[in-house]
Short mmCIF file of C-alpha atoms in Angstrom, two decimals:
data_model
loop_
_atom_site.label_atom_id
_atom_site.label_comp_id
_atom_site.label_asym_id
_atom_site.label_seq_id
_atom_site.Cartn_x
_atom_site.Cartn_y
_atom_site.Cartn_z
CA ALA A 537 -8.11 -17.58 31.33
CA ASP A 538 -9.65 -14.54 32.94
CA GLY A 539 -11.84 -15.82 35.77
CA GLU A 540 -14.30 -13.00 35.28
CA ARG A 541 -14.75 -13.68 31.58
CA LEU A 542 -14.46 -17.42 31.18
CA PRO A 543 -14.05 -18.36 27.51
CA PHE A 544 -16.28 -21.43 27.83
CA SER A 545 -19.83 -22.31 26.92
CA GLY A 546 -21.91 -25.20 28.10
CA LYS A 547 -22.02 -26.70 31.57
CA PHE A 548 -19.39 -28.15 33.87
CA ASP A 549 -19.75 -30.70 36.63
CA LEU A 550 -17.56 -28.63 38.95
CA ILE A 551 -15.87 -25.26 39.05
CA ALA A 552 -13.27 -24.92 41.78
CA GLY A 553 -10.81 -22.23 42.68
CA SER A 554 -8.41 -21.27 45.40
CA SER A 555 -7.26 -17.75 46.24
CA ALA A 556 -8.65 -16.23 43.06
CA LEU A 557 -12.00 -14.60 43.78
CA GLN A 558 -10.46 -11.85 45.92
CA TRP A 559 -8.80 -10.48 42.76
CA PHE A 560 -12.07 -10.11 40.81
CA GLN A 561 -12.81 -6.49 39.88
CA ASN A 562 -16.58 -7.03 39.58
CA PRO A 563 -17.47 -10.08 41.66
CA ALA A 564 -21.15 -9.05 41.97
CA ALA A 565 -21.58 -9.73 38.24
CA SER A 566 -18.88 -12.28 37.47
CA ILE A 567 -19.47 -14.79 40.28
CA PRO A 568 -23.19 -15.33 39.52
CA ALA A 569 -22.37 -15.57 35.78
CA MET A 570 -19.68 -18.16 36.49
CA LEU A 571 -22.07 -20.18 38.67
CA GLU A 572 -24.47 -20.47 35.72
CA LEU A 573 -21.88 -22.72 34.05
CA THR A 574 -21.73 -25.34 36.78
CA GLY A 575 -23.63 -27.89 38.78
CA ARG A 576 -21.23 -27.78 41.73
CA PHE A 577 -18.66 -25.31 42.97
CA ALA A 578 -15.97 -25.11 45.62
CA PHE A 579 -13.88 -22.03 46.40
CA SER A 580 -11.52 -20.75 49.02
CA VAL A 581 -10.79 -17.06 49.22
CA PHE A 582 -8.73 -14.75 51.43
CA CYS A 583 -10.94 -12.23 53.24
CA GLU A 584 -10.62 -9.16 55.41
CA GLY A 585 -8.54 -10.04 58.46
CA THR A 586 -5.75 -11.59 56.41
CA PHE A 587 -2.45 -9.91 57.34
CA ALA A 588 -4.16 -8.02 60.18
CA GLU A 589 -0.83 -7.48 61.94
CA MET A 590 0.82 -6.12 58.82
CA LYS A 591 -2.07 -3.74 58.17
CA ILE A 592 -1.73 -2.24 61.67
CA LEU A 593 2.03 -1.86 61.27
CA LYS A 594 1.70 -0.32 57.82
CA ASP A 595 -0.48 2.41 59.32
CA MET A 596 2.07 2.94 62.09
CA THR A 597 5.29 2.86 60.06
CA GLY A 598 4.39 3.56 56.43
CA PHE A 599 6.12 0.34 55.39
CA GLY A 600 4.36 -2.35 53.42
CA SER A 601 0.97 -2.53 51.89
CA VAL A 602 -2.00 -4.79 52.33
CA TYR A 603 -4.55 -5.30 49.58
CA ASP A 604 -8.02 -4.36 50.82
CA LEU A 605 -9.72 -7.74 50.87
CA PRO A 606 -13.53 -7.93 50.95
CA LYS A 607 -15.41 -9.10 54.02
CA HIS A 608 -16.51 -12.73 53.90
CA ASP A 609 -20.16 -11.59 54.02
CA ASP A 610 -19.60 -9.71 50.76
CA PHE A 611 -18.59 -12.93 49.02
CA ILE A 612 -21.42 -14.94 50.53
CA LYS A 613 -24.09 -12.64 49.06
CA TYR A 614 -22.80 -13.37 45.54
CA PHE A 615 -23.87 -16.99 46.02
CA SER A 616 -27.46 -16.19 47.02
CA GLY A 617 -30.09 -18.30 45.32
CA ARG A 618 -27.74 -21.27 45.27
CA GLY A 619 -27.62 -24.09 47.77
CA PHE A 620 -24.30 -23.73 49.54
CA GLU A 621 -22.43 -24.17 52.77
CA HIS A 622 -19.58 -22.07 54.02
CA GLU A 623 -17.05 -21.80 56.77
CA VAL A 624 -14.77 -18.93 57.75
CA VAL A 625 -11.51 -20.06 59.32
CA GLU A 626 -8.80 -17.91 60.84
CA TYR A 627 -5.32 -19.38 60.72
CA VAL A 628 -2.29 -18.04 62.51
CA VAL A 629 1.06 -19.05 61.05
CA TRP A 630 4.16 -18.43 63.13
CA PHE A 631 7.48 -17.35 61.65
CA ASP A 632 10.92 -17.16 63.26
CA SER A 633 11.40 -13.60 62.06
CA VAL A 634 9.73 -10.75 60.20
CA ARG A 635 12.26 -11.13 57.38
CA GLU A 636 11.38 -14.83 57.05
CA PHE A 637 7.68 -13.92 56.68
CA LEU A 638 8.37 -11.15 54.14
CA GLN A 639 10.59 -13.46 52.06
CA LYS A 640 7.98 -16.23 52.17
CA GLN A 641 5.24 -13.82 51.09
CA LYS A 642 7.38 -12.43 48.28
CA GLY A 643 8.02 -16.01 47.12
CA THR A 644 4.30 -16.66 46.64
CA GLY A 645 4.20 -14.10 43.86
CA ALA A 646 1.23 -12.35 45.48
CA THR A 647 2.82 -8.95 45.82
CA PHE A 648 0.16 -6.68 44.27
CA SER A 649 -1.43 -4.37 46.81
CA GLY A 650 -2.90 -1.65 44.63
CA ILE A 651 -0.41 0.84 46.03
CA ASP A 652 2.38 2.20 43.86
CA ARG A 653 4.88 3.77 46.22
CA PHE A 654 8.10 2.97 47.98
CA ALA A 655 8.79 3.08 51.70
CA SER A 656 11.91 4.51 53.25
CA LYS A 657 14.65 2.44 54.83
CA THR A 658 13.72 4.03 58.16
CA SER A 659 10.09 2.89 57.91
CA TYR A 660 11.27 -0.63 56.98
CA LYS A 661 13.55 -0.77 60.03
CA ARG A 662 10.75 0.50 62.26
CA PHE A 663 8.43 -2.17 60.84
CA LEU A 664 11.03 -4.86 61.63
CA GLU A 665 11.34 -3.56 65.21
CA LEU A 666 7.65 -3.09 65.97
CA TYR A 667 6.30 -6.36 64.56
CA PRO A 668 7.89 -8.61 67.22
CA GLU A 669 7.49 -5.94 69.89
CA LEU A 670 3.71 -5.67 69.40
CA PHE A 671 2.79 -9.17 68.23
CA GLY A 672 5.73 -11.48 68.94
CA ASP A 673 5.68 -14.38 71.35
CA GLY A 674 8.73 -16.37 72.36
CA GLY A 675 10.86 -14.85 69.63
CA ARG A 676 8.39 -15.71 66.86
CA ILE A 677 5.87 -13.55 65.01
CA PRO A 678 2.28 -14.41 64.00
CA VAL A 679 0.68 -13.83 60.62
CA THR A 680 -3.11 -14.10 60.46
CA TYR A 681 -4.99 -15.44 57.44
CA THR A 682 -8.80 -15.35 57.24
CA ILE A 683 -10.21 -17.74 54.67
CA LEU A 684 -13.74 -18.33 53.45
CA TYR A 685 -14.48 -21.85 52.21
CA ILE A 686 -17.69 -22.00 50.20
CA TYR A 687 -19.13 -24.94 48.31
CA GLY A 688 -22.44 -26.09 46.95
CA LYS A 689 -24.57 -26.56 43.88
#
C-alpha cells in the first residue's frame, strides 16, 4: 500500500514503520492524516547526516549520489499536537573496504537518489581512493547513519 494514501478506514491500535517516512513526497499532509487512524505509533526514519562521508565524496569526485534526507526536526514538527517521545541516534558502521560498503548498500535495494546520471570510471576510482584516505581508520572505512526514533499516541 502507498503509505501516503493508506487504503484503510477506521482506527488501529498501532501504526509502525521503519525506513519509510523519508520517502514520502508530502509528509506535512500525509503523516498527520495517517496519525488520525491510530491510537499509538512508532517509527524510525533515516535523516540528514546519513551517508555524510559519501555526500562529501560525491561533491569531490562526482561519483555516487545521496538522496537529500530531511532534517530530524522537519519530521518532528509533523507530529505536533500528539503526545510523543523521540530520540536521534547516530550510528557509525565500519566496513573493510569501500567496495564492501557499496555492495552492501546495493543489496538493500535502496538505490534511488533522485539523480539520473552516470559517473565516469575515473570518478569511481577517485571515490575509491579518497574514501579511505579521508575517513579510513586502520584499513576500515566508516559509514554514518542518522536515525530518528519517534513513538507516542
